[in-house]
PDB file of C-alpha atoms in Angstrom:
ATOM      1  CA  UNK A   1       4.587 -18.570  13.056  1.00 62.00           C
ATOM      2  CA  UNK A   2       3.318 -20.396  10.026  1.00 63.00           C
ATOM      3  CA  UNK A   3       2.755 -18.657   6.881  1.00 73.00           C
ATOM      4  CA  UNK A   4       4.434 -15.409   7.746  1.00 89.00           C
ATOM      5  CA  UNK A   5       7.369 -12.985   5.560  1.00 91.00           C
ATOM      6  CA  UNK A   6       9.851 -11.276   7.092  1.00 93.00           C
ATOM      7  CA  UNK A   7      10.059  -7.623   5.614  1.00 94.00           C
ATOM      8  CA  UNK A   8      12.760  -6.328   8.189  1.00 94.00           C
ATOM      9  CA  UNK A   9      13.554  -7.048  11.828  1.00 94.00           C
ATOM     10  CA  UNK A  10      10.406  -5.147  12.818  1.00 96.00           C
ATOM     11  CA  UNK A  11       8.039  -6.251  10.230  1.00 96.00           C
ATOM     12  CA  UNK A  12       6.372  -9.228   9.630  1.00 96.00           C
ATOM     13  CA  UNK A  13       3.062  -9.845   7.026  1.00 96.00           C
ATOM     14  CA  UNK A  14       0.672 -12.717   6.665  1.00 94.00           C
ATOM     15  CA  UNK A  15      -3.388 -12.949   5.837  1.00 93.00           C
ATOM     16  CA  UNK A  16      -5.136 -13.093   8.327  1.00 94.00           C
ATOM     17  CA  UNK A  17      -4.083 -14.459  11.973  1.00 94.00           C
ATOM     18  CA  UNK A  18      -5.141 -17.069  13.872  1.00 92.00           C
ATOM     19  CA  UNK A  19      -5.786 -17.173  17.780  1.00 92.00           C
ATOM     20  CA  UNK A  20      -2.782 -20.042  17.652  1.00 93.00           C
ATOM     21  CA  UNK A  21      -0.508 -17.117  15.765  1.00 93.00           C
ATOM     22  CA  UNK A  22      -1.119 -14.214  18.133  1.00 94.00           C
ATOM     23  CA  UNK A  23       0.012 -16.722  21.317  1.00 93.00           C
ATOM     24  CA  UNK A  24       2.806 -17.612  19.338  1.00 94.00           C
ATOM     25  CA  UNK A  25       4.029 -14.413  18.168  1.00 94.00           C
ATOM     26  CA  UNK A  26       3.662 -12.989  21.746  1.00 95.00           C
ATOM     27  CA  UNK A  27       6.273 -15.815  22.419  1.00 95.00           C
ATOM     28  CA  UNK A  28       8.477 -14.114  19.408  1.00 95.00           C
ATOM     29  CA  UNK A  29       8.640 -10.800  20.857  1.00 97.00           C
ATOM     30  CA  UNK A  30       5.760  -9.168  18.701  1.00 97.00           C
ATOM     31  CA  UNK A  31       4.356  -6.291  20.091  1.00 98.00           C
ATOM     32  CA  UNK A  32       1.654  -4.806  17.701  1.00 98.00           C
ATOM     33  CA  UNK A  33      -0.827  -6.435  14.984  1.00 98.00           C
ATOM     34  CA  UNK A  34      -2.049  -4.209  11.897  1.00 98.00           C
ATOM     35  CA  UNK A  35      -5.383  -5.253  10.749  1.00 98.00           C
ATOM     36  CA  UNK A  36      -5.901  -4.442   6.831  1.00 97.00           C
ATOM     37  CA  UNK A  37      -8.966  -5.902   6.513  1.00 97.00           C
ATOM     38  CA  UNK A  38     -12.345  -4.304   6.135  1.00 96.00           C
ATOM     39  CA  UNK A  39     -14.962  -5.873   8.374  1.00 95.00           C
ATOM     40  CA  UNK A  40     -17.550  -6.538   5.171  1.00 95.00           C
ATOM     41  CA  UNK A  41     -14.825  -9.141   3.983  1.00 94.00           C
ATOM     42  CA  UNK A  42     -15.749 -12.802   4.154  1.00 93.00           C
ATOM     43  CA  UNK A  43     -13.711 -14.170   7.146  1.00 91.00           C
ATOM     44  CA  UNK A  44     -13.078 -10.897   9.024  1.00 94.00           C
ATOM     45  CA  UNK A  45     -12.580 -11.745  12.557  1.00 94.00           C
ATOM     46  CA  UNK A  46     -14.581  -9.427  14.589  1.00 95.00           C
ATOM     47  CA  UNK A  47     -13.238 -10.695  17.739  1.00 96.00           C
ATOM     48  CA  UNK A  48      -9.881 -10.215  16.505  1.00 97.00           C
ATOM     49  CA  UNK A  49      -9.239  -6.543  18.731  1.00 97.00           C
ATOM     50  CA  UNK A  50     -10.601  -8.388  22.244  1.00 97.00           C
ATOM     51  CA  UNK A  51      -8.291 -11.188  21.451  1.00 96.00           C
ATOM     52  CA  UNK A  52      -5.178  -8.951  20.411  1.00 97.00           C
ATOM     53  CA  UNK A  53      -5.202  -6.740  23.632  1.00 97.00           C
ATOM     54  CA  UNK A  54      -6.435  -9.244  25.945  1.00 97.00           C
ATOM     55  CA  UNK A  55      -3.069 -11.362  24.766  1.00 96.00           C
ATOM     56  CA  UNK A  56      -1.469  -7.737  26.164  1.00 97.00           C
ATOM     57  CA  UNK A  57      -0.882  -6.838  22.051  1.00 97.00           C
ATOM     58  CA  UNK A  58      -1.104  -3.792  20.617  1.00 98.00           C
ATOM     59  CA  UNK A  59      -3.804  -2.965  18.312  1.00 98.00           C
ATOM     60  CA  UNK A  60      -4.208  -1.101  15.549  1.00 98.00           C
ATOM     61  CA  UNK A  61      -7.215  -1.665  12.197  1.00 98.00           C
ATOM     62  CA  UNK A  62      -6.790   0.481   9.357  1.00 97.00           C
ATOM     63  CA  UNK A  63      -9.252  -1.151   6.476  1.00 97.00           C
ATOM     64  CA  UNK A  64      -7.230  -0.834   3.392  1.00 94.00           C
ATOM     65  CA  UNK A  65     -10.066  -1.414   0.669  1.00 90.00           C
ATOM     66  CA  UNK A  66      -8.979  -1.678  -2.895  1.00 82.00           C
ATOM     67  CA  UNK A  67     -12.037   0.071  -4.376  1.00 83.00           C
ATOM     68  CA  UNK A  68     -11.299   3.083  -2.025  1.00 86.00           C
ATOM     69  CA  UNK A  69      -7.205   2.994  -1.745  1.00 86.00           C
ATOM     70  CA  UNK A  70      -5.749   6.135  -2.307  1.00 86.00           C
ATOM     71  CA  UNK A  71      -2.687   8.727  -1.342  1.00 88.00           C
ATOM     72  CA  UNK A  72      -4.345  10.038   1.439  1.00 91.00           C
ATOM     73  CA  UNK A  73      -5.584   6.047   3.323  1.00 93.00           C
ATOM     74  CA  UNK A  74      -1.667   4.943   2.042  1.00 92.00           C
ATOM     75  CA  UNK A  75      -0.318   7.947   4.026  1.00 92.00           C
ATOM     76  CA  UNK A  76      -2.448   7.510   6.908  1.00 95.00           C
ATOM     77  CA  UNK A  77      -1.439   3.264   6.934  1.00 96.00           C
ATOM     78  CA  UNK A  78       1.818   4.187   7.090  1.00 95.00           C
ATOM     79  CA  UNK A  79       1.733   6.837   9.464  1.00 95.00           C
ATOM     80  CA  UNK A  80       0.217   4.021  11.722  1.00 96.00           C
ATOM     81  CA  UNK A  81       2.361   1.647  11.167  1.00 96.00           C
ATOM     82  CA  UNK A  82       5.896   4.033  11.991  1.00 95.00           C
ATOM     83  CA  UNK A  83       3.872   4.540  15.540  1.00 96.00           C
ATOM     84  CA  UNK A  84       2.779   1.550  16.278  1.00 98.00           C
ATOM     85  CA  UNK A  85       5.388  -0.659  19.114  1.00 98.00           C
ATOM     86  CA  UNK A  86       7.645  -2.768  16.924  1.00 98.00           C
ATOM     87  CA  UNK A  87       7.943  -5.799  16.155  1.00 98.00           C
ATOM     88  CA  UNK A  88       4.350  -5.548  14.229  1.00 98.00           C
ATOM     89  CA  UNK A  89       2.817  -8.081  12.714  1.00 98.00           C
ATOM     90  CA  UNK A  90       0.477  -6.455   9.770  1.00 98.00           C
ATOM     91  CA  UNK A  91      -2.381  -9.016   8.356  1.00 97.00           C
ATOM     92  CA  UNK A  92      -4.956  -8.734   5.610  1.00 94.00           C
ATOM     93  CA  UNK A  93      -6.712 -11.436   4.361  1.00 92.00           C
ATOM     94  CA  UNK A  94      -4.351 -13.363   2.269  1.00 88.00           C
ATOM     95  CA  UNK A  95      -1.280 -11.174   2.381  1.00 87.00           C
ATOM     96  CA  UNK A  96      -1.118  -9.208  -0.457  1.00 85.00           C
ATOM     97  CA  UNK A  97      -2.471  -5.935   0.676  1.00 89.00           C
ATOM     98  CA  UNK A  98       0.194  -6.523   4.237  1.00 93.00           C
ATOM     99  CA  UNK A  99       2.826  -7.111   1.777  1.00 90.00           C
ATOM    100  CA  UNK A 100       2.645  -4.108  -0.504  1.00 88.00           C
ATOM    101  CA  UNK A 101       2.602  -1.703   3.067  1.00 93.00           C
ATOM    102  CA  UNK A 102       5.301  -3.385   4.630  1.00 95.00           C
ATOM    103  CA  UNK A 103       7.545  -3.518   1.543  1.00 92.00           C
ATOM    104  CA  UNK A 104       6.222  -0.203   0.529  1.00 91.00           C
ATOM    105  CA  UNK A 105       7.328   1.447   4.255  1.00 93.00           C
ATOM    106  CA  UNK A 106      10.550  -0.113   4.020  1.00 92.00           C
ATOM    107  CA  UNK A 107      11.176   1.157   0.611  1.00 90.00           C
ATOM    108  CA  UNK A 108      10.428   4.851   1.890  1.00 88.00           C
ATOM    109  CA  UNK A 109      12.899   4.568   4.927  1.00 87.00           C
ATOM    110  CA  UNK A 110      15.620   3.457   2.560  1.00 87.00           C
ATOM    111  CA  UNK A 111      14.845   5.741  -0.207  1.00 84.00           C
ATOM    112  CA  UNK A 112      14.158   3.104  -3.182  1.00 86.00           C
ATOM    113  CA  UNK A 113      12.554   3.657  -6.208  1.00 84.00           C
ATOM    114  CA  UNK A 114      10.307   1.692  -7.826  1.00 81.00           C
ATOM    115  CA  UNK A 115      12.491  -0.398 -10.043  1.00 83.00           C
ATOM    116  CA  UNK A 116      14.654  -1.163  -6.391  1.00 88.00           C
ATOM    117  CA  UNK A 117      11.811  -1.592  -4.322  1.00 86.00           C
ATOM    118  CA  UNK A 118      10.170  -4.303  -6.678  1.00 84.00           C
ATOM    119  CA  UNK A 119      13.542  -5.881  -6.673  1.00 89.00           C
ATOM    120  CA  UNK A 120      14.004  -5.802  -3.287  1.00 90.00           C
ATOM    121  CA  UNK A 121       9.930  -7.791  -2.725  1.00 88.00           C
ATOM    122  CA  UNK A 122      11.365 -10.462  -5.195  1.00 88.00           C
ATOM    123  CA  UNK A 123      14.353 -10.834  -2.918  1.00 91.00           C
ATOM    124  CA  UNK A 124      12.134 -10.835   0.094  1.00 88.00           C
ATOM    125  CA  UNK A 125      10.294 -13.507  -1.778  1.00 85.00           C
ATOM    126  CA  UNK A 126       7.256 -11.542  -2.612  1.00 82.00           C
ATOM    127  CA  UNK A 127       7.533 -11.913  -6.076  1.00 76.00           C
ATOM    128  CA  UNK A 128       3.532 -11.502  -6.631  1.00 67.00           C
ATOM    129  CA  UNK A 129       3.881  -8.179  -7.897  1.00 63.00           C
ATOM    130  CA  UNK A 130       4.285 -10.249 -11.297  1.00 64.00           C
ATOM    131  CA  UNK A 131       1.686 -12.016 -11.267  1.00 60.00           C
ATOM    132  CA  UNK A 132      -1.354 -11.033 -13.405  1.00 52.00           C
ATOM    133  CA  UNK A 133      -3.955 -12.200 -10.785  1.00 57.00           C
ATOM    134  CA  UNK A 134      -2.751  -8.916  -8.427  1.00 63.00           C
ATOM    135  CA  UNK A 135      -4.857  -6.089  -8.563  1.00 69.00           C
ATOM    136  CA  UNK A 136      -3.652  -3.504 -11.071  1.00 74.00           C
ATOM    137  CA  UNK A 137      -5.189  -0.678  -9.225  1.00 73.00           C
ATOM    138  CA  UNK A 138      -2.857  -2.008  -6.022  1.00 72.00           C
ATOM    139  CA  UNK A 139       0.315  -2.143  -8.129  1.00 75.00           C
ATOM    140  CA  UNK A 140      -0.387   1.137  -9.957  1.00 79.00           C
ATOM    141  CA  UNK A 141      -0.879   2.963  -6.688  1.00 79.00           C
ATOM    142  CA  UNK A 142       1.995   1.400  -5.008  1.00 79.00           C
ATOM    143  CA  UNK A 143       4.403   2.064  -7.516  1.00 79.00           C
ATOM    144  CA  UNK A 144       2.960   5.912  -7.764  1.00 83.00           C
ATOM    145  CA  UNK A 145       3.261   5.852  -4.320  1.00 84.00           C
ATOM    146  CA  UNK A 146       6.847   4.799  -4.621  1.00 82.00           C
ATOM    147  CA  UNK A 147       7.625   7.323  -7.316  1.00 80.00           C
ATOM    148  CA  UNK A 148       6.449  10.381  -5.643  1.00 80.00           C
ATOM    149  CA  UNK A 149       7.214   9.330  -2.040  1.00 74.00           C
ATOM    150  CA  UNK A 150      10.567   7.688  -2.074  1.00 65.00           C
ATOM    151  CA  UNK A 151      12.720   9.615  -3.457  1.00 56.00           C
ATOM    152  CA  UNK A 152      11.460  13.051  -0.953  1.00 52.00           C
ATOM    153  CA  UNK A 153      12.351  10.812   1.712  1.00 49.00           C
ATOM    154  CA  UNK A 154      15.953  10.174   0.491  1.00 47.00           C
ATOM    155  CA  UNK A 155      16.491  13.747  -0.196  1.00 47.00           C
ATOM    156  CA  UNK A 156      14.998  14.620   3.426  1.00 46.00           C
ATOM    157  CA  UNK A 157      17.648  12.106   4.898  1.00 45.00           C
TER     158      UNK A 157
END
């Protein structure tokens, strides 16, 4: 698929997906799309569940607002997203808010902190965490996120 990261063998993120993509990534083995987006964005696709199961996909939409993110919506996101069939595709609009999840889930399995897991996007190539233009409030709860998170889970395992 075009446009697409590779986070791990069973995540994938991109913005938002096309009907081309989902017949294409049922070809790749995909089993399961995560839908970030809220449905007052410009561009939501409000077809987008009829088209995902009907293509035999799982489906799963968990709006991930910035004005409303918090502990509680990150937990829930990535309670969905351990659940969900795998390999998942996970789409926002432009990738950013898929990104942070995917990267932030994988951190949490492996027990990274902060400074690791923001080293480990850049490797990834999601090196947007740098930029200025991402939303503070995203970075700031990711990386809190991260600190309190993370290292529970590599004590736990």
């Amino acid at each position: 698929m075009k446009n697409v990261r590779r986070v791990s063998e069973k995540l994938t993120v991109t913005g938002q997906v096309q009907p081309d993509q989902l017949e294409q990534a049922i070809q790749e083995g995909f089993k399961s799309v995560l839908n970030l987006r809220s449905p007052d964005e410009l561009g939501f696709a409000t077809d987008e569940q009829q088209l995902v199961e009907a293509l035999g996909l799982h489906y799963v939409h968990m709006p991930l607002k910035l004005e409303a993110i918090d502990e509680d919506l990150i937990t829930a996101i990535l309670n969905q997203l351990e659940h969900i069939p795998k390999p998942a595709i996970v789409h926002c609009a432009a990738g950013f808010r898929s990104a942070s999840i995917a990267i932030l889930s994988l951190a949490i399995q492996e027990g990274l902190t902060a400074e690791q897991t923001l080293a480990k996007a850049r490797q990834l190539g999601f090196d947007f965490f740098d930029y200025a233009c991402v939303n503070p409030q995203l970075k700031q709860r990711f990386v809190q996120y991260l600190n309190r998170y993370a290292q529970v889970a590599a004590i736990a395992s």
